[in-house]
Amino acid sequence: MLLEKMLQSQGFGSRKYCQQLIKSGAVQIHGELIDNLKYKVNLDQLAFQVYGQNYVYREKVYIALHKPKGYECSHQATHHFSVFEFFDDALMNRGLQCVGRLDQDTTGLLLLTDDGQFLQALTHPKKHVPKVYEMYTADDVTDAQLQQLELGVELRNENGIFAATEAMRLAEKQLRFTVHQGVYHQVKRMVAAVGNKVEQLHRAQIGQLGLEQLNHLAEGEWVYLTEAQIELAKQRAE
Ligand code: URA
């Protein structure tokens, strides 16, 4: 692939701008300065530098972020920060999107990608990818609430029944369960529907990929997913 095209595909800017980067001597391939516009790169295991910063060629990007509180999943965040503030311009130019949304006050595992097929595979309602949530509640979690969550509840303005699986009381006011859909405020509304209230919400797992498989990523940290982790995120059950 032409060097300028490769740079453009990685989010460095317009074709013209990428040509300027090359001509100005800002680009190195495997440590060697390349200022020839006709240069063709081999994309396999490609490592390069722009202005001395290291990059690896990625056809698509798959990212896991441990989202902190106070960040919105929208580009134009209004009252809080945006999760996109964690990423540089090159990643943003690639059209990075959140795979589903977490509320601004929810913490935990958030995936981001520029691969539309991956996004569909994880968010399409028919795919039923499980998501595990842990939460603190305002009142004690009762057996009746656990049963009702597993039986399912109706949510206003949504079709169907929303049921949890593996609902488990972790402490008097602490609960974990798995959901398979992803409608607006789903977990908070399900808990409200059984007569309790979510005080603090955390997503621990998507598919079979949990924060523990990501080296217990700290809040505000992100990593690129490996091939194996991408597959885990898509998996319904072990
Ligand atoms: N359900 C909610 O209510 N909020 C989230 O952030 C995610 C799921």
Coordinates of C-alpha atoms and ligand atoms in Angstrom, one line a residue:
M1 CA 0.0 0.0 0.0
L2 CA 1.2 3.5 -0.7
L3 CA 2.6 5.1 2.4
E4 CA 0.3 8.1 2.2
K5 CA -2.7 5.8 1.9
M6 CA -1.6 3.8 4.9
L7 CA -1.2 6.9 7.0
Q8 CA -4.7 8.1 5.9
S9 CA -6.2 4.8 6.8
Q10 CA -4.7 5.2 10.3
G11 CA -6.4 8.5 10.9
F12 CA -3.5 10.9 10.2
G13 CA -5.6 13.2 8.1
S14 CA -6.4 13.9 4.4
R15 CA -4.3 12.4 1.6
K16 CA -2.8 15.8 1.0
Y17 CA -1.9 16.2 4.7
C18 CA -0.4 12.7 4.8
Q19 CA 1.7 13.6 1.7
Q20 CA 3.0 16.7 3.5
L21 CA 3.9 14.6 6.5
I22 CA 6.0 12.3 4.4
K23 CA 7.7 15.1 2.4
S24 CA 8.5 17.0 5.6
G25 CA 10.4 14.0 6.9
A26 CA 8.0 13.3 9.8
V27 CA 7.5 9.6 9.0
Q28 CA 9.8 6.7 9.7
I29 CA 9.2 3.0 8.8
H30 CA 10.8 0.5 11.1
G31 CA 13.2 3.3 12.2
E32 CA 14.1 4.5 8.8
L33 CA 13.1 8.0 7.6
I34 CA 11.0 7.8 4.4
D35 CA 10.3 11.0 2.4
N36 CA 9.5 9.4 -0.9
L37 CA 5.9 9.7 -1.9
K38 CA 6.1 6.6 -4.1
Y39 CA 7.1 4.4 -1.2
K40 CA 5.0 1.3 -0.7
V41 CA 4.6 -0.3 2.7
N42 CA 4.1 -3.9 3.6
L43 CA 1.3 -3.9 6.1
D44 CA 2.3 -7.1 7.8
Q45 CA 3.6 -6.4 11.3
L46 CA 4.1 -2.8 10.3
A47 CA 5.5 -0.4 12.9
F48 CA 6.1 3.2 12.1
Q49 CA 6.7 6.6 13.7
V50 CA 5.1 10.0 13.0
Y51 CA 7.0 12.9 14.6
G52 CA 8.9 10.3 16.7
Q53 CA 5.8 8.7 18.1
N54 CA 5.5 4.9 17.7
Y55 CA 2.4 3.4 16.0
V56 CA 1.5 -0.1 14.9
Y57 CA -0.6 -0.5 11.7
R58 CA -4.1 -1.8 12.6
E59 CA -6.7 -2.5 9.9
K60 CA -9.5 -2.0 12.5
V61 CA -9.3 -1.0 16.2
Y62 CA -10.9 -2.7 19.1
I63 CA -10.5 -1.0 22.5
A64 CA -11.5 -1.7 26.0
L65 CA -11.8 1.3 28.4
H66 CA -12.5 1.1 32.1
K67 CA -14.9 4.0 32.1
P68 CA -14.9 6.2 35.2
K69 CA -17.9 8.1 36.5
G70 CA -18.6 11.5 35.0
Y71 CA -18.0 10.6 31.4
E72 CA -20.7 10.5 28.7
C73 CA -20.6 8.1 25.8
S74 CA -21.4 10.9 23.3
H75 CA -19.1 13.0 21.2
Q76 CA -20.7 16.3 22.2
A77 CA -20.9 15.8 25.9
T78 CA -23.0 18.5 27.5
H79 CA -22.8 18.3 31.3
H80 CA -19.8 15.9 31.7
F81 CA -16.6 14.9 30.0
S82 CA -16.8 12.7 26.9
V83 CA -15.2 9.2 26.9
F84 CA -13.7 10.2 23.6
E85 CA -11.3 12.6 25.5
F86 CA -9.2 9.5 26.3
F87 CA -8.2 9.1 22.6
D88 CA -5.9 10.9 20.3
D89 CA -6.9 12.6 17.0
A90 CA -5.6 9.7 14.9
L91 CA -8.0 7.3 16.7
M92 CA -10.9 9.8 16.5
N93 CA -10.3 10.4 12.8
R94 CA -10.9 6.7 12.2
G95 CA -14.5 7.1 13.4
L96 CA -14.2 5.4 16.8
Q97 CA -17.6 4.6 18.3
C98 CA -18.8 3.2 21.6
V99 CA -20.2 -0.4 21.5
G100 CA -23.4 0.3 23.3
R101 CA -23.6 3.0 26.0
L102 CA -23.0 3.4 29.6
D103 CA -24.7 6.2 31.6
Q104 CA -22.4 9.0 32.8
D105 CA -22.5 7.7 36.4
T106 CA -21.9 4.1 35.4
T107 CA -18.3 2.7 35.7
G108 CA -16.8 -0.4 34.1
L109 CA -16.1 -2.1 30.8
L110 CA -16.8 -0.1 27.7
L111 CA -15.7 -1.3 24.2
L112 CA -15.0 1.1 21.4
T113 CA -14.3 0.3 17.7
D114 CA -14.2 1.5 14.2
D115 CA -15.4 -1.9 12.9
G116 CA -19.1 -1.6 12.1
Q117 CA -19.6 -5.4 11.9
F118 CA -18.1 -5.9 15.3
L119 CA -20.4 -3.1 16.7
Q120 CA -23.4 -4.8 15.1
A121 CA -22.4 -8.3 16.4
L122 CA -22.3 -7.0 19.9
T123 CA -25.3 -4.6 20.0
H124 CA -27.9 -6.2 17.7
P125 CA -30.8 -7.2 20.0
K126 CA -31.0 -10.6 18.2
K127 CA -27.4 -11.5 19.1
H128 CA -28.2 -11.6 22.9
V129 CA -24.7 -10.9 24.0
P130 CA -24.7 -11.1 27.8
K131 CA -23.6 -8.2 29.9
V132 CA -22.8 -8.6 33.6
Y133 CA -23.6 -5.7 35.9
E134 CA -22.8 -5.2 39.6
M135 CA -24.6 -2.6 41.7
Y136 CA -25.2 -1.1 45.0
T137 CA -28.8 -0.5 45.9
A138 CA -30.7 1.9 48.1
D139 CA -32.6 -0.8 50.0
D140 CA -31.8 -4.4 51.0
V141 CA -32.0 -6.8 48.1
T142 CA -34.9 -9.3 48.9
D143 CA -35.4 -12.9 47.6
A144 CA -38.7 -11.6 46.0
Q145 CA -36.7 -9.0 44.0
L146 CA -34.2 -11.6 42.8
Q147 CA -37.0 -13.9 41.7
Q148 CA -38.9 -11.1 40.0
L149 CA -35.7 -10.0 38.1
E150 CA -35.3 -13.5 36.8
L151 CA -38.9 -13.9 35.9
G152 CA -38.7 -10.6 34.0
V153 CA -40.3 -7.2 34.2
E154 CA -42.0 -4.9 31.8
L155 CA -40.5 -1.5 31.1
R156 CA -42.5 1.5 30.0
N157 CA -42.4 2.2 26.3
E158 CA -40.4 -1.0 25.6
N159 CA -41.8 -4.1 24.0
G160 CA -41.4 -7.5 25.7
I161 CA -40.2 -8.8 29.0
F162 CA -36.8 -7.9 30.4
A163 CA -35.3 -10.7 32.5
A164 CA -32.0 -11.1 34.3
T165 CA -30.1 -14.3 34.5
E166 CA -27.7 -15.3 37.4
A167 CA -29.2 -12.7 39.7
M168 CA -27.2 -12.9 42.9
R169 CA -27.1 -10.9 46.1
L170 CA -23.5 -10.1 46.9
A171 CA -24.3 -8.2 50.1
E172 CA -27.4 -6.8 51.7
K173 CA -27.4 -3.9 49.4
Q174 CA -25.3 -5.3 46.6
L175 CA -26.5 -7.2 43.6
R176 CA -25.1 -8.8 40.4
F177 CA -27.0 -10.0 37.3
T178 CA -26.7 -10.5 33.6
V179 CA -28.8 -9.0 30.9
H180 CA -29.1 -9.9 27.3
Q181 CA -30.6 -6.8 25.7
G182 CA -29.5 -3.2 25.9
V183 CA -32.3 -0.7 26.1
Y184 CA -32.0 2.8 27.6
H185 CA -31.2 2.7 31.3
Q186 CA -32.2 -0.9 31.3
V187 CA -30.6 -2.1 34.5
K188 CA -31.7 0.9 36.6
R189 CA -35.2 0.6 35.2
M190 CA -35.3 -3.2 35.9
V191 CA -34.3 -2.7 39.5
A192 CA -36.8 0.2 39.9
A193 CA -39.5 -2.1 38.5
V194 CA -38.9 -4.6 41.4
G195 CA -39.1 -1.9 44.0
N196 CA -35.5 -1.1 44.7
K197 CA -33.1 1.6 43.4
V198 CA -29.6 1.5 41.9
E199 CA -27.2 3.8 43.7
Q200 CA -24.0 2.8 41.9
L201 CA -23.7 0.7 38.7
H202 CA -20.7 -1.0 37.3
R203 CA -20.4 -3.2 34.1
A204 CA -18.0 -6.1 34.9
Q205 CA -18.3 -8.2 31.7
I206 CA -19.4 -8.2 28.0
G207 CA -19.8 -11.6 26.4
Q208 CA -17.2 -13.7 28.2
L209 CA -14.7 -10.8 28.4
G210 CA -14.4 -9.3 31.9
L211 CA -12.2 -6.7 33.4
E212 CA -10.2 -9.4 35.1
Q213 CA -9.1 -10.8 31.7
L214 CA -7.8 -7.3 31.0
N215 CA -5.4 -7.3 33.8
H216 CA -7.9 -5.5 36.1
L217 CA -7.6 -2.3 34.0
A218 CA -7.8 0.7 36.3
E219 CA -10.4 3.4 35.9
G220 CA -9.6 5.7 33.0
E221 CA -7.2 3.2 31.4
W222 CA -7.6 1.6 28.0
V223 CA -6.0 -1.2 25.9
Y224 CA -6.2 -2.6 22.5
L225 CA -8.0 -6.0 22.5
T226 CA -6.1 -9.1 21.3
E227 CA -7.7 -11.4 18.8
A228 CA -8.7 -13.8 21.6
Q229 CA -10.2 -11.0 23.7
I230 CA -12.3 -9.8 20.6
E231 CA -13.7 -13.4 20.3
L232 CA -14.4 -13.6 24.1
A233 CA -16.4 -10.3 23.9
K234 CA -18.7 -11.8 21.2
Q235 CA -19.3 -15.1 23.0
R236 CA -22.6 -15.9 24.6
A237 CA -21.6 -18.6 27.0
E238 CA -18.6 -20.7 27.9
Ligands
URA1 N1 -28.2 0.0 32.3 C1 -28.4 1.2 32.9 O1 -29.4 1.5 33.5 N2 -27.3 2.1 32.8 C2 -26.1 1.7 32.2 O2 -25.2 2.5 32.2 C3 -26.1 0.5 31.6 C4 -27.1 -0.4 31.7

